[in-house]
Amino acid sequence: MKTRITELLGIDYPIIQGGMAWVAEHHLAAAVSEAGGLGIIGAASAPAEIVREEIRKAKELTDKPIGVNIMLMNPNAPEVARVVLEEGIKVVTTGAGNPARFMKDFKEAGVKVIPVVASVAMAKMMERCGADAVVAEGTESGGHIGSATTMCLVPQVVDGVQIPVIAAGGIGDGRGFAAAFMLGAEAVQMGTRFVVAKESIVHKNYKEKIIKAKDIDSEVTGMSTGHPVRQIRNQMSREYLRLEKEGAGLEELEHLTLGSLRKAVMDGDVVNGTLMAGQIAGLVKKEQTCKEMMDEIMQEAALLLG
Ligand code: TUI
């Protein structure tokens, strides 16, 4: 299947992997790229030199294109951007902020820049700044989210910009892929389904929580701080919401969640860890290789899209 995104990125399948903190490391990114999509290394809050190592390790596993996601709330973002340029990465996605300050350097180096946006206004601003495409991410997504749903956001972003749009949030199978294309998207980005990939290094306890999750098992914390985060409901999310209700300050809330995603991903602590996942977790039923997942999604979507 050819779209402006497959052409832009030189990939076979219009499927991009989300730049998930702790999860999107070199094994997962390389597996998604090897299977024909675009694998992404999530720089999150890692030191720039760790990101450099991750890029190099991914390149040992695949010759296909690999991207890096830069999390803009990270104070290290400028150093990460420099490493990305030095290591010859050709695709960058950005999250949780405005990448305008990095656009000039990336464009000059021929890096394709794909900001993740949660509104039409942000998509238009990114197009004016020179973005090559945008990921329109609905509130169904896991992690840090905006408020519009994928169903409403994607067609409005498609109408608002000329650059190609990648749909994200609530997409986990061929039906979701096909639906996104009906809304005008030219690729999809998936996160939650890839968390349970065989190649994903996520602890089995976390994978099991996603596989066992039902449709309404995620909830959003952090509304009061302006940083809403979707995750699977557990003791941690309940405690966070209780503190928020009592009017706890940012400092206390941040103290509670410090290192909590790491705890979930690396230690499998599904009680005190933050189990970031999207609403589509209820649809994710088994661990498969990235190739199995992606071949299945493309076959199902091809049938639906005719
Ligand atoms: O960035 C994400 N998802 C994330 S980032 C993240 S790290 C984190 N961990 C704990 C607490 C908070 C963050 C976990 N998940 N998705 C992409 C995304 N970007 N969604 C929404 C946005 C966004 C938000 C605001 C993009 C731009 C934006 O603009 C703000 C501005 O500067 O106007």
XYZ file of C-alpha atoms and ligand atoms in Angstrom:
339
model
C 0.000 0.000 0.000
C 1.466 3.334 -1.118
C 0.656 6.683 0.499
C 2.515 9.966 0.803
C 3.842 8.647 4.134
C 5.279 5.391 2.747
C 6.938 7.456 -0.004
C 8.227 10.111 2.411
C 9.718 7.575 4.787
C 10.699 4.820 2.355
C 8.689 2.126 4.175
C 6.456 -0.708 2.923
C 3.580 -0.492 5.418
C 2.042 2.825 6.569
C 2.433 1.807 10.205
C 4.526 3.775 12.684
C 5.374 2.712 16.202
C 4.776 5.214 19.001
C 7.813 6.696 20.741
C 6.914 5.265 24.136
C 9.139 6.107 27.105
C 11.116 3.033 28.361
C 9.229 0.789 25.907
C 10.420 2.070 22.545
C 14.020 0.837 22.750
C 16.184 -0.670 20.033
C 14.756 -4.220 19.962
C 11.191 -3.032 19.379
C 12.128 -0.250 16.956
C 14.304 -2.564 14.857
C 11.563 -5.243 14.769
C 8.922 -2.783 13.545
C 11.256 -1.439 10.859
C 12.305 -4.949 9.805
C 8.615 -5.869 9.449
C 8.112 -2.976 7.003
C 6.898 -0.118 9.201
C 8.750 2.697 10.912
C 10.278 1.739 14.244
C 10.928 4.582 16.648
C 13.364 4.896 19.523
C 11.677 6.884 22.281
C 14.259 9.225 23.771
C 11.842 10.194 26.583
C 13.977 11.477 29.470
C 17.056 9.363 28.708
C 20.487 11.037 28.619
C 21.577 11.864 25.069
C 24.446 9.352 25.136
C 22.044 6.529 25.950
C 19.952 7.576 22.973
C 23.095 7.417 20.826
C 23.758 3.842 22.002
C 20.154 2.859 21.328
C 20.383 4.236 17.779
C 23.614 2.329 17.140
C 22.205 -0.933 18.542
C 19.069 -0.592 16.411
C 21.209 -0.070 13.328
C 23.015 -3.336 14.085
C 19.651 -5.115 13.925
C 18.236 -3.499 10.780
C 19.310 -1.580 7.681
C 15.809 -0.168 7.268
C 14.878 3.397 8.309
C 14.539 4.061 12.033
C 13.125 7.186 13.686
C 13.651 8.848 17.047
C 10.939 10.448 19.172
C 12.044 13.511 21.094
C 9.992 14.272 24.177
C 10.040 18.053 24.317
C 9.333 18.348 28.043
C 12.743 16.761 28.590
C 15.286 19.485 29.473
C 17.836 17.367 27.525
C 15.889 17.695 24.271
C 18.558 19.935 22.607
C 21.313 17.382 23.318
C 19.107 14.556 22.056
C 18.458 16.557 18.880
C 22.224 16.938 18.380
C 22.781 13.175 18.785
C 20.001 12.480 16.283
C 21.759 14.709 13.738
C 25.202 13.240 14.483
C 23.953 9.662 14.121
C 22.369 10.334 10.738
C 18.766 9.659 11.771
C 16.396 10.790 8.996
C 13.004 10.827 10.758
C 12.044 12.491 14.009
C 8.686 12.529 15.750
C 8.141 14.881 18.679
C 5.745 14.785 21.599
C 4.451 16.859 24.481
C 5.318 20.289 23.092
C 6.259 22.512 20.199
C 9.363 21.495 18.178
C 9.652 24.842 16.310
C 13.054 25.642 17.856
C 14.613 22.509 16.303
C 12.999 22.722 12.887
C 15.721 24.727 11.094
C 18.573 22.350 12.018
C 16.554 19.274 11.130
C 15.389 20.637 7.788
C 18.921 21.660 6.831
C 20.114 18.122 7.562
C 17.280 16.579 5.528
C 15.601 15.078 8.599
C 11.868 14.543 8.168
C 10.044 16.093 11.125
C 6.706 14.687 12.235
C 5.280 16.440 15.312
C 2.591 14.695 17.324
C -0.323 17.102 17.770
C -3.609 16.973 19.598
C -5.365 19.914 17.879
C -5.937 21.483 14.466
C -4.300 24.745 15.606
C -1.084 22.941 16.538
C -1.145 20.977 13.261
C -1.434 24.218 11.259
C 1.351 25.847 13.243
C 3.593 22.837 12.613
C 2.848 22.914 8.885
C 3.840 26.602 8.794
C 7.088 25.749 10.620
C 7.992 23.182 7.944
C 6.768 19.857 9.357
C 6.725 17.073 6.747
C 3.662 15.368 8.267
C 1.825 15.320 11.588
C 0.601 12.583 13.860
C -2.941 13.529 14.974
C -3.226 11.789 18.328
C -6.619 11.335 19.939
C -7.382 11.138 23.636
C -7.813 7.352 23.385
C -4.004 7.091 23.410
C -1.912 6.018 26.333
C 0.454 8.346 28.124
C 0.269 12.133 27.840
C -2.874 13.069 25.900
C -5.014 15.879 24.503
C -8.798 16.050 24.740
C -10.204 15.458 21.241
C -11.045 11.924 20.148
C -9.320 10.331 17.165
C -12.655 10.119 15.300
C -13.151 13.896 15.584
C -9.540 15.061 15.464
C -8.229 13.194 12.416
C -10.684 14.466 9.754
C -10.456 18.011 11.097
C -6.638 17.940 10.954
C -6.829 16.389 7.441
C -9.009 19.328 6.359
C -6.792 21.858 8.122
C -3.404 21.005 6.588
C -1.970 19.960 3.208
C 0.795 17.733 4.621
C -0.049 14.056 5.217
C -1.679 13.044 8.492
C -0.911 9.950 10.548
C -3.740 8.863 12.868
C -3.041 7.719 16.425
C -5.117 6.825 19.446
C -7.369 3.794 19.661
C -5.959 1.950 16.659
C -5.046 -1.678 17.320
C -6.131 -3.803 14.368
C -7.051 -3.750 10.672
C -10.472 -2.265 11.391
C -8.945 0.688 13.213
C -6.394 1.072 10.429
C -9.139 1.072 7.778
C -11.266 3.507 9.801
C -8.327 5.909 10.082
C -7.874 5.763 6.317
C -11.580 6.511 5.813
C -10.997 9.648 7.907
C -8.251 10.730 5.518
C -5.165 9.479 7.359
C -2.282 8.172 5.229
C -0.694 6.081 7.972
C -1.363 5.012 11.545
C 0.749 5.159 14.666
C 0.220 2.426 17.247
C 1.571 2.174 20.755
C -0.402 -0.121 23.030
C -0.459 -3.089 20.636
C 3.322 -2.891 20.248
C 3.840 -2.882 24.029
C 2.902 -6.576 24.009
C 4.997 -7.495 20.958
C 7.334 -10.458 21.433
C 10.260 -8.140 20.709
C 9.097 -5.649 23.349
C 11.263 -5.733 26.478
C 8.337 -4.718 28.704
C 7.990 -6.902 31.827
C 5.514 -9.773 31.431
C 3.354 -8.475 34.308
C 2.705 -5.231 32.398
C 2.017 -7.120 29.165
C -0.452 -9.328 31.058
C -2.278 -6.255 32.425
C -2.783 -5.029 28.850
C -3.846 -8.459 27.595
C -6.359 -8.823 30.463
C -7.628 -5.218 30.259
C -11.246 -4.564 29.324
C -12.631 -1.597 27.349
C -13.096 0.680 30.361
C -10.011 -0.254 32.362
C -7.964 2.869 31.613
C -8.262 6.197 33.397
C -6.707 9.638 33.170
C -4.670 11.165 35.953
C -3.107 14.629 36.033
C -6.042 16.709 34.782
C -5.409 19.168 37.633
C -1.752 19.651 36.685
C -2.367 20.201 32.967
C -0.520 16.969 32.114
C -3.211 14.343 31.694
C -1.831 10.805 31.402
C -3.862 7.733 30.395
C -2.987 4.461 32.083
C -4.528 1.195 33.205
C -6.330 1.660 36.534
C -4.380 0.279 39.484
C -3.377 1.244 43.010
C -1.046 3.924 41.687
C -3.676 5.641 39.526
C -6.255 5.456 42.348
C -3.816 6.973 44.820
C -2.919 9.733 42.356
C -6.578 10.585 41.737
C -7.280 10.588 45.486
C -4.446 13.067 46.080
C -5.605 15.231 43.177
C -9.137 15.322 44.612
C -7.708 16.443 47.951
C -5.991 19.312 46.149
C -2.422 18.013 46.356
C 0.227 20.223 44.738
C 2.346 19.411 41.723
C 5.364 18.584 43.858
C 3.563 15.934 45.885
C 2.023 14.398 42.769
C 5.340 14.326 40.933
C 7.001 12.741 43.947
C 4.405 9.963 43.863
C 5.017 9.128 40.198
C 8.776 9.647 40.094
C 10.205 6.586 38.339
C 6.815 4.876 38.269
C 6.807 4.092 34.542
C 10.242 2.527 34.885
C 8.923 0.432 37.782
C 6.121 -0.909 35.597
C 8.186 -1.532 32.451
C 11.405 -2.863 33.971
C 10.397 -4.339 37.352
C 6.869 -5.441 36.453
C 5.498 -3.586 39.471
C 1.841 -3.401 38.423
C 0.750 -2.070 41.833
C 2.986 0.979 42.343
C 3.980 1.408 38.708
C 2.251 3.570 36.093
C 0.785 1.281 33.430
C 0.518 3.712 30.529
C -1.776 2.271 27.862
C -4.504 3.403 25.500
C -8.218 2.607 25.519
C -7.583 -0.024 22.840
C -5.861 -2.253 25.442
C -9.188 -4.138 25.699
C -8.749 -5.285 22.103
C -5.187 -6.525 22.515
C -5.434 -10.236 23.245
C -2.074 -11.850 22.607
C 1.646 -11.464 22.348
C 2.851 -11.745 18.735
C 5.921 -10.727 16.807
C 5.781 -7.294 15.199
C 5.753 -8.983 11.802
C 2.770 -11.181 12.721
C 0.832 -8.179 14.029
C 1.593 -5.970 11.077
C 0.953 -8.607 8.395
C -2.384 -9.400 10.076
C -3.368 -5.713 10.285
C -2.455 -5.055 6.657
C -4.364 -8.118 5.426
C -7.459 -7.201 7.404
C -7.289 -3.574 6.286
C -6.760 -4.504 2.632
C -9.955 -6.575 2.703
C -11.937 -3.734 4.288
C -10.563 -0.991 2.080
C -10.957 -3.112 -1.055
O 3.816 12.919 24.156
C 2.946 12.098 24.066
N 2.775 11.112 24.970
C 3.537 10.969 26.096
S 4.839 11.909 26.526
C 5.041 11.035 27.911
S 6.297 11.399 29.038
C 5.412 11.856 30.346
N 5.484 11.049 31.384
C 4.814 11.346 32.478
C 4.037 12.475 32.544
C 3.930 13.297 31.481
C 4.620 12.971 30.341
C 4.117 10.053 27.984
N 3.293 10.031 26.963
N 2.115 12.080 23.026
C 2.211 13.076 22.030
C 1.413 14.249 22.417
N 1.829 15.451 22.358
N 0.171 14.209 22.880
C -0.200 15.500 23.134
C 0.893 16.276 22.772
C 1.055 17.664 22.781
C 0.674 18.415 23.874
C 0.884 19.762 23.878
C 1.639 18.277 21.685
C 1.820 19.608 21.692
C 1.442 20.347 22.779
O 1.660 21.658 22.678
C 1.881 22.402 23.837
C 2.359 23.713 23.386
O 3.567 23.942 23.529
O 1.526 24.442 22.867
